[in-house]
Every structure is written in C-alpha cells, then in structure tokens.
Short mmCIF file of C-alpha atoms in Angstrom, two decimals:
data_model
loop_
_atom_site.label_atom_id
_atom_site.label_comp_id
_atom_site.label_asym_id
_atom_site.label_seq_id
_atom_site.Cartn_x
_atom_site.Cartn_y
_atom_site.Cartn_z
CA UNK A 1 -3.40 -8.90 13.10
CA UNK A 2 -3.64 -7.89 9.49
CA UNK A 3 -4.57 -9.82 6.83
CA UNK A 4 -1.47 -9.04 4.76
CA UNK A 5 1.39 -8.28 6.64
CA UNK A 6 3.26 -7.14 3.39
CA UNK A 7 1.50 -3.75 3.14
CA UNK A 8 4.00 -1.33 2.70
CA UNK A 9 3.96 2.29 4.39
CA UNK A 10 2.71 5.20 2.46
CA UNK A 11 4.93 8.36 1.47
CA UNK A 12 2.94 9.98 4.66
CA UNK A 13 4.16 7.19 7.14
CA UNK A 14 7.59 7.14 5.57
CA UNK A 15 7.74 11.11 6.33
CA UNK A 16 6.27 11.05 10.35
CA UNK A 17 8.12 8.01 10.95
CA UNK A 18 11.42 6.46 10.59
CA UNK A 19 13.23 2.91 10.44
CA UNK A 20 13.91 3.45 14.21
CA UNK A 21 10.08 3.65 14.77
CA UNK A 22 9.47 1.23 12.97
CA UNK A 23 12.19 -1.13 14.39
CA UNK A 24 10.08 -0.24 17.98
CA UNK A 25 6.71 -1.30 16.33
CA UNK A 26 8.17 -4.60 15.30
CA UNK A 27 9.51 -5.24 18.92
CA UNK A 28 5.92 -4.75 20.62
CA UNK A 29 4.90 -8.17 20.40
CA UNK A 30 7.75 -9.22 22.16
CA UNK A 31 7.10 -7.11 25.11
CA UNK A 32 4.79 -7.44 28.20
CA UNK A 33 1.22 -6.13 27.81
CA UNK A 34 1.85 -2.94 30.26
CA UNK A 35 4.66 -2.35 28.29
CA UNK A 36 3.32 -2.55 24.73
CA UNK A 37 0.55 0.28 26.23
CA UNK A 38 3.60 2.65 27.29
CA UNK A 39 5.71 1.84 23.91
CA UNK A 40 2.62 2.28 21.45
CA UNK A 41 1.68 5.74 23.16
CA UNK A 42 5.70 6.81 22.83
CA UNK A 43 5.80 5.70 19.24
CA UNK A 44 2.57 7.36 18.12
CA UNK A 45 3.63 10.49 20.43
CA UNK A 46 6.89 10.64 18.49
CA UNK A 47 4.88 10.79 15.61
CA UNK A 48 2.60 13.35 16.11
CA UNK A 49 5.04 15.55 17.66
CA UNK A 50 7.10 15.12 13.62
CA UNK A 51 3.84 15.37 12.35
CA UNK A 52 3.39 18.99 14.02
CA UNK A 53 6.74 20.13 13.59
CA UNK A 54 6.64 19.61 9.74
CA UNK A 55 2.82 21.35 9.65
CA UNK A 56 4.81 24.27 11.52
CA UNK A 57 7.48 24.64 8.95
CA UNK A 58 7.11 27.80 6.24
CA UNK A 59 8.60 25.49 3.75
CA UNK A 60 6.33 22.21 3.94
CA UNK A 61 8.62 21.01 1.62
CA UNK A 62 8.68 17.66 3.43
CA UNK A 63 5.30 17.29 3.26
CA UNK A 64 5.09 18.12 -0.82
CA UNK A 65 5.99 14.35 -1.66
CA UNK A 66 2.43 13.77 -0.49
CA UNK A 67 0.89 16.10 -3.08
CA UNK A 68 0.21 15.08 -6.46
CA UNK A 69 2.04 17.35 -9.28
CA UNK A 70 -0.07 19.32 -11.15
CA UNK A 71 -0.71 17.54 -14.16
CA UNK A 72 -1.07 14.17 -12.17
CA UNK A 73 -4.97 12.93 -12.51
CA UNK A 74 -6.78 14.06 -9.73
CA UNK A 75 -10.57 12.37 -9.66
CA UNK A 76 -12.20 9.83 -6.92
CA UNK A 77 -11.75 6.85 -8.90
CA UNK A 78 -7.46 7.32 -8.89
CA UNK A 79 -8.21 8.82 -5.04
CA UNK A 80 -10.08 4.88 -5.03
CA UNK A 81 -6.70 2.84 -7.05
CA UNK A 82 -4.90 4.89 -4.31
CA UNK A 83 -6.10 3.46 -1.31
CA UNK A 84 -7.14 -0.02 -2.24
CA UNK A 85 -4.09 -2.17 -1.85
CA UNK A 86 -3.84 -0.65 2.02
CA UNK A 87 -7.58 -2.28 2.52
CA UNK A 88 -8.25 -5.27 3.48
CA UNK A 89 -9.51 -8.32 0.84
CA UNK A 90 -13.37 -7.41 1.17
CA UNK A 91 -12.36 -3.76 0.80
CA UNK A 92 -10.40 -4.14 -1.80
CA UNK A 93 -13.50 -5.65 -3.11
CA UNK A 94 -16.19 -3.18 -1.90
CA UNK A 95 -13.42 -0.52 -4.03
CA UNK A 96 -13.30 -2.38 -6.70
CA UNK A 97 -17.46 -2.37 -7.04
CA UNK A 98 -16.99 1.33 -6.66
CA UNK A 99 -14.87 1.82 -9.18
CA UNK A 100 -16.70 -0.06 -11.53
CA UNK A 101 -20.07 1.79 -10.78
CA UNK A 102 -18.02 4.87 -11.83
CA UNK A 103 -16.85 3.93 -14.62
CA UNK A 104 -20.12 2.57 -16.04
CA UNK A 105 -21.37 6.06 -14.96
CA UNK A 106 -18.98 7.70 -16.94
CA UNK A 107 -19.76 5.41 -19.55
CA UNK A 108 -23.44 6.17 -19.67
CA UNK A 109 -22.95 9.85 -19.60
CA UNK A 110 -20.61 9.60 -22.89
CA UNK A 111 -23.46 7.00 -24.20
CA UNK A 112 -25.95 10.02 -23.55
CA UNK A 113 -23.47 12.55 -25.03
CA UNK A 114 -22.75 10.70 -28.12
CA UNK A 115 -26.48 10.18 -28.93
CA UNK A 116 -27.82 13.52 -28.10
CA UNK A 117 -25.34 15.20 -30.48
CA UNK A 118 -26.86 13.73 -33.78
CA UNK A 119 -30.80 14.76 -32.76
CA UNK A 120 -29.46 18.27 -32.22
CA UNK A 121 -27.80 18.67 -36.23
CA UNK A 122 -31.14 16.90 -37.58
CA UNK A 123 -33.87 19.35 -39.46
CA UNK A 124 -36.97 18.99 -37.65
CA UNK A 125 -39.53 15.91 -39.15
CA UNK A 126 -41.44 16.76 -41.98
CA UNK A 127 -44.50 16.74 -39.60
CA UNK A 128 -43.71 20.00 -37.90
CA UNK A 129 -44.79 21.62 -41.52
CA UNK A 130 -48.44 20.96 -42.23
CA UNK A 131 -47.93 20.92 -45.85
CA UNK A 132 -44.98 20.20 -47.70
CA UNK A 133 -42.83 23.18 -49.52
CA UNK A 134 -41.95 22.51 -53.44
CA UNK A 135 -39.46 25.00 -54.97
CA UNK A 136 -41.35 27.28 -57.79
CA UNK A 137 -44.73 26.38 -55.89
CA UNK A 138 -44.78 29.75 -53.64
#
C-alpha cells in the first residue's frame, strides 16, 4: 500500500483513465486474488489501448493539457516541484536535497558572475608598468 493514499491523479492519468476505471481499481481489494490478476490486466489494457488511440490522433489535442504553455518555466528544478508530492516521504526528501543543491549551484554561479564583473572594468595594477607615468614628464 502507499504511504499516502490521498495522492491525487495527474492530468496524464485523468486523460487515459476515467471515473469508471477508477471505480474498478477501488473494487480490487475486494475481489479474490485470481480475480484481481484478470481485473488489473483489463484496467491497465483499457488504458493503454486510450493511451494509443489518443497518440494516433492528428489533433493530440487531448494530450496538450499535459504540455506546459510556452511561457510556463521549463528547467529540472520545476520538472523536480512537479513530481515530488507523487513520491513517497523519503523521496520527497531525496527531491528536496536536489533541489537545494541546485539552487546553491545557481547561487554560486551568480556569486562567480557578480565578482568577476568588477576585475574585468579595473585598470591593470600599477605593477604591470615598471615605472610610473607623470603628465609633462614624457
């Protein structure tokens, strides 16, 4: 069994599936052994065969809730906020440490950024000229 039983079904499941599958899934443990095999294969059948029907469809439009729009962030660490509430407690954890060495990355790149800027507008040191350079002296 899960650890959470609350997890709700992503916009993928919601589209392969329906409440009538689902009503079948929640039957199972109610059912002989032999005939939660035969019921799990049918469910997951009926699945893939919606699954293949929508993949064969010129429109797709079906399967566009799935995409992100354009201007929706696209990186691995919203890929990682995604997925973590479907994990399980110590995955959720093991994303969470992800994330964070991410964003410390990110932070130490800018860190890097910000302080190689300033070296790059500087004059070079005094000590690149062997002798110093007075105005009228030439």
């Amino acid at each position: 069994m899960p650890e959470d039983p609350t997890i709700k079904l992503t916009d993928f499941d919601c589209i392969v599936g329906d409440h009538h599958l689902q009503m079948l899934k929640a039957a199972l443990p109610y059912l002989q052994v032999s005939q939660q095999r035969f019921l799990s294969f049918s469910i997951k059948f009926q699945e893939l065969q919606h699954t293949m029907s929508l993949l064969h469809n010129e429109d797709n439009a079906a399967l566009g809730i799935c995409s992100l729009p354009e201007e929706a962030p696209h990186s691995t660490l919203d890929m990682l906020e995604a997925i973590k509430p479907y994990g399980s407690t110590d995955e959720q954890s093991f994303i969470d440490l992800i994330c964070n060495f991410i964003r410390g990355s990110r932070i130490g790149a800018q860190y890097q950024e910000m302080t190689a800027i300033p070296s790059r507008r500087q004059p070079p040191p005094a000590a690149s000229q062997p002798f110093p350079v007075f105005p009228g002296n030439n």
